Tab-separated table of C-alpha atoms in Angstrom:
chain	number	residue	atom	x	y	z
A	18	MET	CA	5.059	-15.421	1.259
A	19	VAL	CA	5.280	-13.032	-1.542
A	20	THR	CA	5.577	-9.134	-0.892
A	21	PHE	CA	3.233	-6.656	-3.659
A	22	SER	CA	2.246	-3.383	-3.983
A	23	LEU	CA	-0.588	-1.788	-5.733
A	24	VAL	CA	0.292	2.079	-6.885
A	25	ALA	CA	-1.644	5.028	-8.244
A	26	SER	CA	-0.239	7.765	-8.394
A	27	HIS	CA	-0.178	11.496	-10.221
A	28	ARG	CA	2.442	9.827	-12.603
A	29	THR	CA	0.129	7.168	-14.222
A	30	VAL	CA	-4.007	8.581	-12.847
A	31	ASP	CA	-5.334	12.081	-12.424
A	32	LEU	CA	-5.641	13.202	-9.067
A	33	ASN	CA	-9.344	12.956	-8.751
A	34	THR	CA	-9.216	9.119	-9.185
A	35	VAL	CA	-6.444	9.023	-6.651
A	36	ALA	CA	-8.854	10.696	-4.100
A	37	ARG	CA	-11.713	8.400	-5.147
A	38	LEU	CA	-9.831	5.357	-5.015
A	39	SER	CA	-8.432	6.781	-1.098
A	40	ALA	CA	-11.682	7.054	-0.257
A	41	GLY	CA	-12.218	3.407	-0.636
A	42	VAL	CA	-9.573	1.880	1.508
A	43	GLY	CA	-10.161	3.469	4.895
A	44	ALA	CA	-10.827	0.026	7.127
A	45	LEU	CA	-9.391	-2.097	4.464
A	46	PRO	CA	-6.078	-2.962	6.017
A	47	PRO	CA	-7.704	-4.554	9.296
A	48	ALA	CA	-10.445	-6.485	7.298
A	49	LEU	CA	-8.196	-8.349	4.469
A	50	VAL	CA	-5.285	-9.341	7.321
A	51	GLN	CA	-7.917	-9.889	10.429
A	52	GLY	CA	-9.932	-11.836	7.993
A	53	GLY	CA	-7.188	-13.855	6.909
A	54	GLY	CA	-6.586	-13.176	3.366
A	55	LEU	CA	-3.225	-11.708	3.975
A	56	GLN	CA	-0.140	-11.783	6.302
A	57	GLY	CA	-0.156	-8.150	6.437
A	58	MET	CA	-0.999	-4.442	4.560
A	59	VAL	CA	0.323	-0.762	4.777
A	60	ALA	CA	-1.406	1.781	3.043
A	61	LEU	CA	0.305	4.857	1.981
A	62	SER	CA	-2.040	7.359	1.028
A	63	THR	CA	-1.339	11.087	0.275
A	64	CYS	CA	-2.195	14.324	-1.700
A	65	ASN	CA	-1.032	12.743	-4.894
A	66	ARG	CA	-0.890	8.985	-4.262
A	67	LEU	CA	-2.477	5.772	-2.752
A	68	GLU	CA	-0.109	2.824	-2.574
A	69	LEU	CA	-0.848	-0.470	-1.007
A	70	TYR	CA	1.875	-2.972	0.315
A	71	ALA	CA	1.026	-6.299	1.542
A	72	GLU	CA	2.251	-9.940	1.687
A	73	ALA	CA	0.463	-12.979	0.735
A	74	SER	CA	1.277	-16.569	0.602
A	75	GLY	CA	3.146	-17.411	-2.173
A	76	SER	CA	1.083	-19.363	-4.824
A	77	GLU	CA	0.049	-17.424	-8.192
A	78	GLN	CA	-3.502	-18.030	-7.709
A	79	GLU	CA	-3.556	-17.246	-3.714
A	80	LEU	CA	-1.693	-14.017	-4.892
A	81	GLU	CA	-4.664	-13.251	-7.969
A	82	GLU	CA	-7.431	-13.701	-5.424
A	83	SER	CA	-5.762	-11.528	-2.898
A	84	LEU	CA	-5.552	-9.006	-5.851
A	85	ALA	CA	-9.035	-9.392	-7.105
A	86	HIS	CA	-10.726	-9.042	-3.569
A	87	ILE	CA	-8.176	-5.586	-2.629
A	88	THR	CA	-9.968	-4.334	-6.343
A	89	ARG	CA	-13.644	-5.656	-5.082
A	90	SER	CA	-13.470	-4.064	-1.652
A	91	ILE	CA	-11.912	-0.435	-2.895
A	92	ALA	CA	-14.597	-0.927	-5.852
A	93	ALA	CA	-17.387	-1.275	-3.301
A	94	THR	CA	-16.564	1.400	-0.749
A	95	SER	CA	-15.629	4.149	-3.344
A	96	GLY	CA	-18.666	3.449	-5.572
A	97	LEU	CA	-16.177	2.846	-8.579
A	98	ASP	CA	-16.320	0.197	-11.421
A	99	PRO	CA	-14.021	-2.886	-10.149
A	100	GLU	CA	-12.726	-3.133	-13.634
A	101	PHE	CA	-11.808	1.027	-13.397
A	102	VAL	CA	-10.308	0.070	-10.022
A	103	ALA	CA	-8.360	-2.529	-11.366
A	104	ASP	CA	-7.029	-0.311	-14.325
A	105	SER	CA	-6.015	2.246	-11.844
A	106	PHE	CA	-3.159	0.482	-9.989
A	107	HIS	CA	-0.024	-0.806	-10.838
A	108	LEU	CA	1.277	-3.957	-9.371
A	109	HIS	CA	4.606	-4.368	-8.267
A	110	THR	CA	6.052	-7.402	-7.227
A	111	GLY	CA	9.455	-9.104	-6.381
A	112	HIS	CA	12.610	-6.253	-6.249
A	113	GLU	CA	10.472	-3.752	-7.675
A	114	VAL	CA	8.566	-3.747	-4.571
A	115	PRO	CA	11.336	-2.258	-2.454
A	116	GLU	CA	12.667	-0.300	-5.589
A	117	HIS	CA	9.285	1.596	-5.579
A	118	LEU	CA	9.014	2.409	-2.072
A	119	PHE	CA	12.688	3.739	-1.711
A	120	THR	CA	12.296	5.545	-4.758
A	121	VAL	CA	9.108	7.423	-3.102
A	122	VAL	CA	10.239	7.624	0.062
A	123	SER	CA	13.420	9.356	-1.373
A	124	GLY	CA	10.874	12.283	-2.982
A	125	LEU	CA	12.084	11.032	-6.643
A	126	GLU	CA	8.944	10.263	-7.396
A	127	SER	CA	7.112	13.280	-5.921
A	128	ALA	CA	5.491	15.647	-7.634
A	129	VAL	CA	7.971	18.518	-6.236
A	130	VAL	CA	11.216	16.204	-6.616
A	131	GLY	CA	13.180	15.829	-3.226
A	132	GLU	CA	10.657	16.859	-1.240
A	133	ARG	CA	11.099	15.749	2.233
A	134	GLU	CA	7.205	15.424	3.467
A	135	ILE	CA	6.690	11.931	1.975
A	136	ALA	CA	9.503	10.678	4.224
A	137	GLY	CA	7.135	11.454	7.396
A	138	GLN	CA	4.188	10.291	5.588
A	139	VAL	CA	5.713	6.617	4.896
A	140	ARG	CA	6.804	6.643	8.418
A	141	ARG	CA	3.150	7.628	9.859
A	142	ALA	CA	1.876	4.797	6.733
A	143	LEU	CA	4.018	2.032	8.955
A	144	GLY	CA	3.137	3.557	12.245
A	145	THR	CA	-0.920	3.231	11.507
A	146	ALA	CA	-0.532	-0.123	10.538
A	147	ARG	CA	1.756	-1.013	13.706
A	148	GLU	CA	-1.632	0.337	15.567
A	149	GLN	CA	-4.102	-1.834	13.545
A	150	HIS	CA	-2.118	-4.834	14.115
A	151	THR	CA	-1.430	-5.078	10.152
A	152	ALA	CA	2.147	-4.808	10.000
A	153	SER	CA	3.779	-8.162	8.921
A	154	GLY	CA	7.419	-8.736	10.108
A	155	GLU	CA	8.663	-8.372	6.644
A	156	LEU	CA	6.459	-4.987	5.476
A	157	ILE	CA	8.127	-3.916	8.926
A	158	ARG	CA	11.443	-4.442	7.730
A	159	LEU	CA	10.731	-3.086	4.545
A	160	PHE	CA	9.431	0.150	5.364
A	161	GLU	CA	12.186	0.525	8.056
A	162	ALA	CA	14.743	0.071	5.184
A	163	ALA	CA	12.888	2.791	3.671
A	164	ALA	CA	13.271	4.874	6.202
A	165	ARG	CA	17.033	4.270	6.326
A	166	THR	CA	17.170	5.106	2.486
A	167	ALA	CA	15.589	8.809	2.605
A	168	ARG	CA	18.055	9.256	5.438
A	169	ALA	CA	20.745	8.604	3.270
A	170	VAL	CA	19.566	10.528	0.570
A	171	GLY	CA	19.050	13.249	2.860
A	172	THR	CA	22.488	13.460	4.495
A	173	GLN	CA	24.693	12.498	1.521
A	174	THR	CA	23.136	14.359	-1.793
A	175	SER	CA	21.932	17.921	-2.006
A	176	LEU	CA	18.401	16.617	-3.186
A	177	GLY	CA	15.538	18.844	-1.525
A	178	GLU	CA	18.401	21.047	0.120
A	179	ARG	CA	16.130	24.019	-0.736
A	180	GLY	CA	13.476	22.697	1.373
A	181	ARG	CA	11.293	22.577	-1.390
A	182	SER	CA	7.797	21.026	-0.537
A	183	ILE	CA	4.450	21.061	-1.727
A	184	VAL	CA	3.135	23.559	0.351
A	185	SER	CA	6.252	25.896	-0.276
A	186	VAL	CA	5.623	25.891	-3.824
A	187	ALA	CA	1.904	26.374	-3.320
A	188	LEU	CA	2.744	29.477	-1.199
A	189	ASP	CA	5.195	30.809	-3.781
A	190	LEU	CA	2.640	30.544	-6.443
A	191	ALA	CA	0.070	32.585	-3.763
A	192	GLU	CA	2.798	35.059	-3.287
A	193	ASP	CA	3.234	35.657	-6.957
A	194	VAL	CA	-0.610	36.937	-7.078
A	195	ALA	CA	-1.006	38.100	-3.839
A	196	THR	CA	-2.139	42.164	-2.958
A	197	GLU	CA	-0.504	41.973	0.162
A	198	ASP	CA	2.742	41.109	2.020
A	199	TRP	CA	3.269	38.153	4.120
A	200	ALA	CA	3.441	40.193	7.253
A	201	ASP	CA	-0.024	41.821	6.710
A	202	THR	CA	-1.474	38.481	5.046
A	203	ARG	CA	-4.681	37.114	7.196
A	204	ALA	CA	-5.104	33.858	6.731
A	205	LEU	CA	-7.151	31.186	7.089
A	206	VAL	CA	-6.375	27.470	7.226
A	207	PHE	CA	-8.935	24.408	6.731
A	208	GLY	CA	-7.652	21.312	8.392
A	209	THR	CA	-5.813	20.241	11.539
A	210	GLY	CA	-3.874	17.035	9.628
A	211	ALA	CA	0.163	16.710	8.680
A	212	TYR	CA	-0.583	19.562	5.895
A	213	ALA	CA	-2.254	21.827	7.774
A	214	GLY	CA	0.899	21.333	10.332
A	215	ALA	CA	2.824	22.133	7.496
A	216	ALA	CA	0.932	25.096	6.366
A	217	MET	CA	1.243	26.499	9.485
A	218	ALA	CA	4.924	26.341	9.957
A	219	ALA	CA	5.587	27.863	6.563
A	220	LEU	CA	3.217	30.538	6.854
A	221	THR	CA	5.079	31.531	10.159
A	222	ALA	CA	8.631	31.068	8.777
A	223	ARG	CA	7.401	33.689	5.831
A	224	GLY	CA	6.394	35.979	8.378
A	225	CYS	CA	2.293	35.916	8.193
A	226	ARG	CA	1.312	37.105	11.756
A	227	GLU	CA	-2.585	36.446	11.502
A	228	ILE	CA	-3.409	32.806	11.338
A	229	ARG	CA	-7.095	31.482	11.840
A	230	VAL	CA	-7.742	27.562	11.733
A	231	TYR	CA	-10.867	25.835	11.188
A	232	SER	CA	-11.930	22.348	11.707
A	233	ALA	CA	-15.076	20.645	10.897
A	234	SER	CA	-14.445	17.893	13.365
A	235	GLY	CA	-13.824	20.589	16.391
A	236	ARG	CA	-10.071	20.262	16.504
A	237	ALA	CA	-9.286	23.806	16.002
A	238	ALA	CA	-8.610	24.827	19.383
A	239	GLU	CA	-6.168	21.499	20.795
A	240	PHE	CA	-4.499	22.535	17.131
A	241	THR	CA	-3.651	25.681	17.752
A	242	ALA	CA	-2.469	25.514	21.280
A	243	LYS	CA	0.394	23.214	20.119
A	244	ARG	CA	0.927	25.156	16.342
A	245	GLY	CA	-0.346	28.608	17.349
A	246	GLY	CA	-3.004	30.860	15.288
A	247	THR	CA	-6.284	31.480	16.142
A	248	PRO	CA	-9.214	28.512	16.162
A	249	ILE	CA	-12.807	29.651	14.857
A	250	THR	CA	-16.007	27.827	14.902
A	251	ARG	CA	-18.714	27.137	12.333
A	252	GLU	CA	-20.416	30.450	13.263
A	253	GLN	CA	-17.515	32.548	13.105
A	254	LEU	CA	-16.584	30.631	9.353
A	255	PRO	CA	-18.571	33.279	6.945
A	256	GLU	CA	-16.536	36.279	8.653
A	257	ALA	CA	-13.386	34.857	8.820
A	258	MET	CA	-13.942	34.098	5.012
A	259	ALA	CA	-14.578	37.214	4.210
A	260	ALA	CA	-11.482	38.794	6.042
A	261	ALA	CA	-8.827	36.318	5.002
A	262	ASP	CA	-6.515	37.485	2.270
A	263	LEU	CA	-5.417	33.752	1.729
A	264	VAL	CA	-7.492	30.647	2.097
A	265	VAL	CA	-5.574	27.643	2.477
A	266	GLY	CA	-7.424	24.073	2.247
A	267	CYS	CA	-5.858	20.610	3.863
A	268	SER	CA	-8.844	19.243	5.423
A	269	GLY	CA	-10.226	16.941	2.659
A	270	GLY	CA	-13.815	17.482	3.949
A	271	SER	CA	-16.446	15.208	2.456
A	272	ALA	CA	-18.172	17.716	0.216
A	273	PRO	CA	-16.116	20.925	-1.441
A	274	LEU	CA	-17.170	24.582	-0.560
A	275	SER	CA	-19.175	26.029	-3.564
A	276	ALA	CA	-18.549	28.978	-5.315
A	277	ALA	CA	-21.953	30.432	-3.500
A	278	VAL	CA	-19.931	30.805	-0.058
A	279	MET	CA	-16.887	31.931	-1.363
A	280	PRO	CA	-16.931	36.227	-0.824
A	281	GLU	CA	-15.709	38.189	-3.998
A	282	GLY	CA	-11.925	38.853	-3.950
A	283	PRO	CA	-9.347	40.075	-3.668
A	284	ARG	CA	-8.223	36.418	-2.438
A	285	VAL	CA	-6.014	33.625	-2.694
A	286	VAL	CA	-7.450	30.215	-2.302
A	287	VAL	CA	-4.889	27.129	-2.333
A	288	ASP	CA	-6.623	23.898	-2.172
A	289	LEU	CA	-4.073	21.015	-0.751
A	290	ALA	CA	-6.714	18.793	-0.068
A	291	LEU	CA	-6.730	15.533	-2.065
A	292	THR	CA	-10.426	15.250	-2.503
A	293	ARG	CA	-10.922	19.296	-2.749
A	294	ASP	CA	-12.074	21.474	0.134
A	295	PHE	CA	-12.960	23.793	-2.472
A	296	ASP	CA	-15.119	23.432	-5.787
A	297	PRO	CA	-13.245	24.368	-9.305
A	298	SER	CA	-16.044	26.998	-9.854
A	299	VAL	CA	-14.714	28.991	-6.959
A	300	ALA	CA	-11.986	30.381	-9.471
A	301	ASP	CA	-14.921	32.080	-11.090
A	302	VAL	CA	-15.492	34.182	-8.216
A	303	PRO	CA	-14.353	37.689	-8.866
A	304	GLY	CA	-10.923	38.585	-7.365
A	305	VAL	CA	-10.522	35.041	-6.462
A	306	GLU	CA	-7.460	33.362	-7.504
A	307	LEU	CA	-7.398	29.564	-7.371
A	308	ILE	CA	-4.281	27.299	-6.941
A	309	THR	CA	-4.763	23.464	-6.562
A	310	LEU	CA	-2.488	20.488	-6.360
A	311	GLU	CA	-2.235	20.297	-10.614
A	312	SER	CA	-1.009	23.815	-10.486
A	313	VAL	CA	1.792	23.077	-8.053
A	314	ARG	CA	3.019	19.941	-9.462
A	315	LEU	CA	3.025	22.154	-13.141
A	316	ALA	CA	5.261	24.913	-11.067
A	317	ALA	CA	7.428	22.290	-9.038
A	318	PRO	CA	11.246	22.893	-9.927
A	319	GLU	CA	13.335	20.780	-11.300
A	320	GLU	CA	16.399	19.382	-9.032
A	321	THR	CA	19.823	19.050	-10.516
A	322	VAL	CA	20.879	16.009	-12.419
A	323	GLU	CA	23.644	15.335	-10.153
A	324	SER	CA	21.371	15.222	-7.410
A	325	VAL	CA	18.947	13.377	-8.533
A	326	GLN	CA	21.290	10.791	-10.263
A	327	ALA	CA	23.309	10.695	-6.651
A	328	ALA	CA	19.961	10.084	-4.903
A	329	ARG	CA	19.338	7.025	-7.409
A	330	ARG	CA	22.597	5.456	-6.499
A	331	ILE	CA	21.770	5.260	-3.106
A	332	VAL	CA	18.525	3.780	-3.895
A	333	GLU	CA	20.139	1.391	-5.855
A	334	ASP	CA	22.195	0.369	-2.936
A	335	SER	CA	19.653	0.037	-0.747
A	336	VAL	CA	17.762	-2.004	-2.831
A	337	ARG	CA	20.458	-4.458	-3.433
A	338	GLU	CA	21.233	-4.469	0.550
A	339	PHE	CA	17.825	-5.054	1.350
A	340	ALA	CA	17.439	-8.071	-1.192
A	341	GLU	CA	20.896	-9.725	-0.109
A	342	GLN	CA	19.699	-9.298	3.641
A	343	ARG	CA	15.927	-10.977	2.648
A	344	SER	CA	18.106	-13.992	0.762
A	345	GLU	CA	20.408	-14.253	3.911
A	346	ARG	CA	16.964	-14.877	6.153
A	347	SER	CA	15.678	-17.166	3.890
A	348	VAL	CA	18.580	-19.924	4.857
A	349	ASP	CA	18.092	-19.069	8.874
A	350	GLY	CA	15.517	-21.878	8.850
A	351	ALA	CA	17.971	-24.360	7.152
A	352	ILE	CA	21.282	-23.372	9.574
A	353	VAL	CA	18.695	-24.182	12.517
A	354	ALA	CA	17.184	-27.278	10.910
A	355	LEU	CA	20.996	-28.508	10.515
A	356	ARG	CA	22.610	-27.172	13.940
A	357	GLN	CA	19.455	-29.007	15.601
A	358	HIS	CA	19.960	-32.117	13.863
A	359	THR	CA	23.708	-32.218	14.419
A	360	MET	CA	23.266	-31.444	18.208
A	361	ALA	CA	20.608	-34.063	18.592
A	362	VAL	CA	23.284	-36.746	16.943
A	363	LEU	CA	26.082	-35.620	19.296
A	364	GLU	CA	23.508	-35.569	22.508
A	365	GLN	CA	22.638	-39.171	21.313
A	366	GLU	CA	26.247	-40.518	20.995
A	367	MET	CA	26.933	-38.966	24.591
A	368	ALA	CA	24.041	-40.425	26.077
A	369	LYS	CA	25.729	-44.192	24.965
A	370	VAL	CA	29.042	-42.830	26.225
A	371	ARG	CA	28.077	-41.736	29.713
A	372	HIS	CA	25.694	-45.089	29.817
A	373	GLN	CA	28.987	-47.255	29.280
A	374	TYR	CA	31.663	-45.320	30.799
A	375	GLY	CA	29.777	-43.000	33.525
A	376	CYS	CA	29.819	-39.027	33.683
A	377	GLY	CA	33.740	-38.871	34.901
A	378	ALA	CA	36.041	-36.188	33.749
A	379	GLN	CA	36.995	-38.458	30.564
A	380	ALA	CA	33.560	-38.233	29.603
A	381	ASP	CA	33.472	-34.522	29.872
A	382	GLN	CA	36.796	-34.274	28.048
A	383	LEU	CA	35.163	-36.489	25.160
A	384	GLU	CA	32.288	-34.207	24.817
A	385	PHE	CA	34.006	-31.065	25.098
A	386	ALA	CA	36.404	-32.439	21.709
A	387	MET	CA	33.226	-33.453	20.133
A	388	ARG	CA	31.363	-30.387	20.239
A	389	ARG	CA	34.593	-28.690	18.904
A	390	MET	CA	34.265	-31.072	16.146
A	391	MET	CA	30.792	-30.334	15.302
A	392	ARG	CA	31.567	-26.635	15.358
A	393	SER	CA	34.296	-27.491	12.816
A	394	LEU	CA	32.076	-29.163	10.518
A	395	LEU	CA	29.231	-27.129	10.612
A	396	HIS	CA	31.292	-23.674	9.974
A	397	GLN	CA	32.199	-23.933	6.138
A	398	PRO	CA	28.463	-25.406	5.517
A	399	MET	CA	27.198	-22.215	7.308
A	400	VAL	CA	29.739	-19.914	5.679
A	401	ASN	CA	28.442	-21.677	2.221
A	402	ALA	CA	24.802	-20.910	3.280
A	403	ARG	CA	25.590	-17.327	3.350
A	404	ARG	CA	27.369	-17.177	0.214
A	405	LEU	CA	24.404	-18.848	-1.872
A	406	ALA	CA	22.265	-16.507	-0.156
A	407	ALA	CA	23.740	-13.511	-1.377
A	408	GLN	CA	24.051	-14.774	-4.535
A	409	GLY	CA	20.160	-15.516	-4.797
A	410	ARG	CA	20.805	-19.457	-4.685
A	411	ALA	CA	19.347	-19.741	-0.700
A	412	GLY	CA	16.799	-22.043	-2.609
A	413	GLU	CA	19.628	-24.640	-3.586
A	414	PHE	CA	21.175	-24.569	0.094
A	415	VAL	CA	17.837	-25.470	1.935
A	416	ALA	CA	16.745	-28.370	-0.786
A	417	ALA	CA	20.445	-29.760	-0.044
A	418	VAL	CA	19.935	-29.848	3.611
A	419	GLU	CA	16.373	-31.308	3.231
A	420	ALA	CA	17.798	-33.798	0.880
A	421	MET	CA	20.830	-34.996	2.141
A	422	TYR	CA	19.544	-35.143	6.268
A	423	ASP	CA	15.521	-36.299	5.503
A	424	LEU	CA	14.690	-32.880	7.181
A	425	GLU	CA	11.622	-30.402	6.596
A	426	VAL	CA	13.224	-26.777	6.782
A	427	PRO	CA	10.753	-24.525	8.647
A	428	ALA	CA	9.467	-21.362	7.366
A	429	ALA	CA	10.919	-17.780	8.033
A	430	PRO	CA	9.621	-16.540	11.472
A	431	ALA	CA	6.199	-14.847	10.731
A	432	SER	CA	6.357	-11.996	13.738
A	433	GLN	CA	8.561	-9.527	13.544
A	434	ASP	CA	9.487	-10.237	17.120
A	435	ASP	CA	10.128	-13.657	16.519
A	436	ALA	CA	12.108	-12.330	13.597
A	437	GLU	CA	14.414	-10.096	15.666
A	438	ALA	CA	15.191	-11.687	18.602
A	439	SER	CA	15.446	-15.251	17.561
A	440	CYS	CA	19.125	-16.751	17.093
A	441	PRO	CA	19.790	-17.675	13.602
A	442	VAL	CA	22.056	-20.479	14.647
A	443	THR	CA	20.240	-22.089	17.719
A	444	GLY	CA	16.652	-20.880	16.842
A	445	ARG	CA	16.138	-19.617	20.547
A	446	LEU	CA	14.365	-16.742	22.195
A	447	PRO	CA	16.106	-14.828	24.848
A	448	GLU	CA	14.543	-15.891	28.213
A	449	SER	CA	12.560	-12.625	28.326
A	450	LYS	CA	11.031	-13.420	25.036
A	451	ALA	CA	9.797	-17.282	25.351
A	452	SER	CA	8.902	-16.626	28.944
């Protein structure tokens, strides 16, 4: 098996391209995994990136076929040219996959370096994949290692300690041009997703006391019941727009609102939706100041060199540790096969002993001694297996076991449950798993 990722972010393509690519993902992971093309897929889609992490069969030809299938699928659903889709993504394979994901989840690749929102987005991406049954064991291990890396960066460095985020920087920009204090600001939030929740929390923390929420899907009442604010209906939207000093778009609706429906200011409009809640022409409405994701990216403050370097060292250590653990797992099959082979030989010899001498105390003592001898003989090969695995030479040990004992070493467990629950020596599952 080979793990790879396809990445399109604000660092390589414009945000409009990211949005159009994201619109073409939708039900892609279940279709590809359940259709048999991939072993697993996790889609990470945020306001400034689309990243697809997948596990495919190991041959180069099958990898190329998987990449072509993904490209065609996104092109078909997004209406983009397949060649344009392929050129928009950057391919990561091998050690580049965990290195990139761990860097991203630590906030080092974000428009606002050090922001912590990305860690939650990565966690939710894995959660969605689990719900859709598209998270393979290897991808689960990868994303769980990424979560541990993010926690280490958050607790061991000063990166992001000022609480900077895309929402906070956007509201800083809004404050610079606003005509009202936060306590007197009347805010209107579009959307009920994660970014809308972050916007509500940030507005409340700044002292904004009047926040209305609109949801085209009708979830505003449920959202405000948990987070505060006042829900409004479609019929109430024009009046709320006219009364608002600050409008924050977080919904990513199918069609952006045009300048024709935007009342004249003074008013600040913050558009944090990847697919835009407001048409750029809104900036031409008299008295209206439009702040976009691009504005946020350009205004984002830089973190200190020391905190960034410290975070990168943690990422490097995490990547190395993940590679070592993965390499060690690759010899588990060989260890299980060798153990089972030697135990089978022992059982055959003990069967001969019992047949000839019976099942008395002497036979039991002999069996006890032979089992101790077998464990002693297996100890050094197992130590060598772990050492070779840590050096990236697991294949040498597997090949040696297969050649010397004429064994066929099985592949690593395909499911996460088996990978976590099985014993690396006996290969057996606990009774609760096996029953």
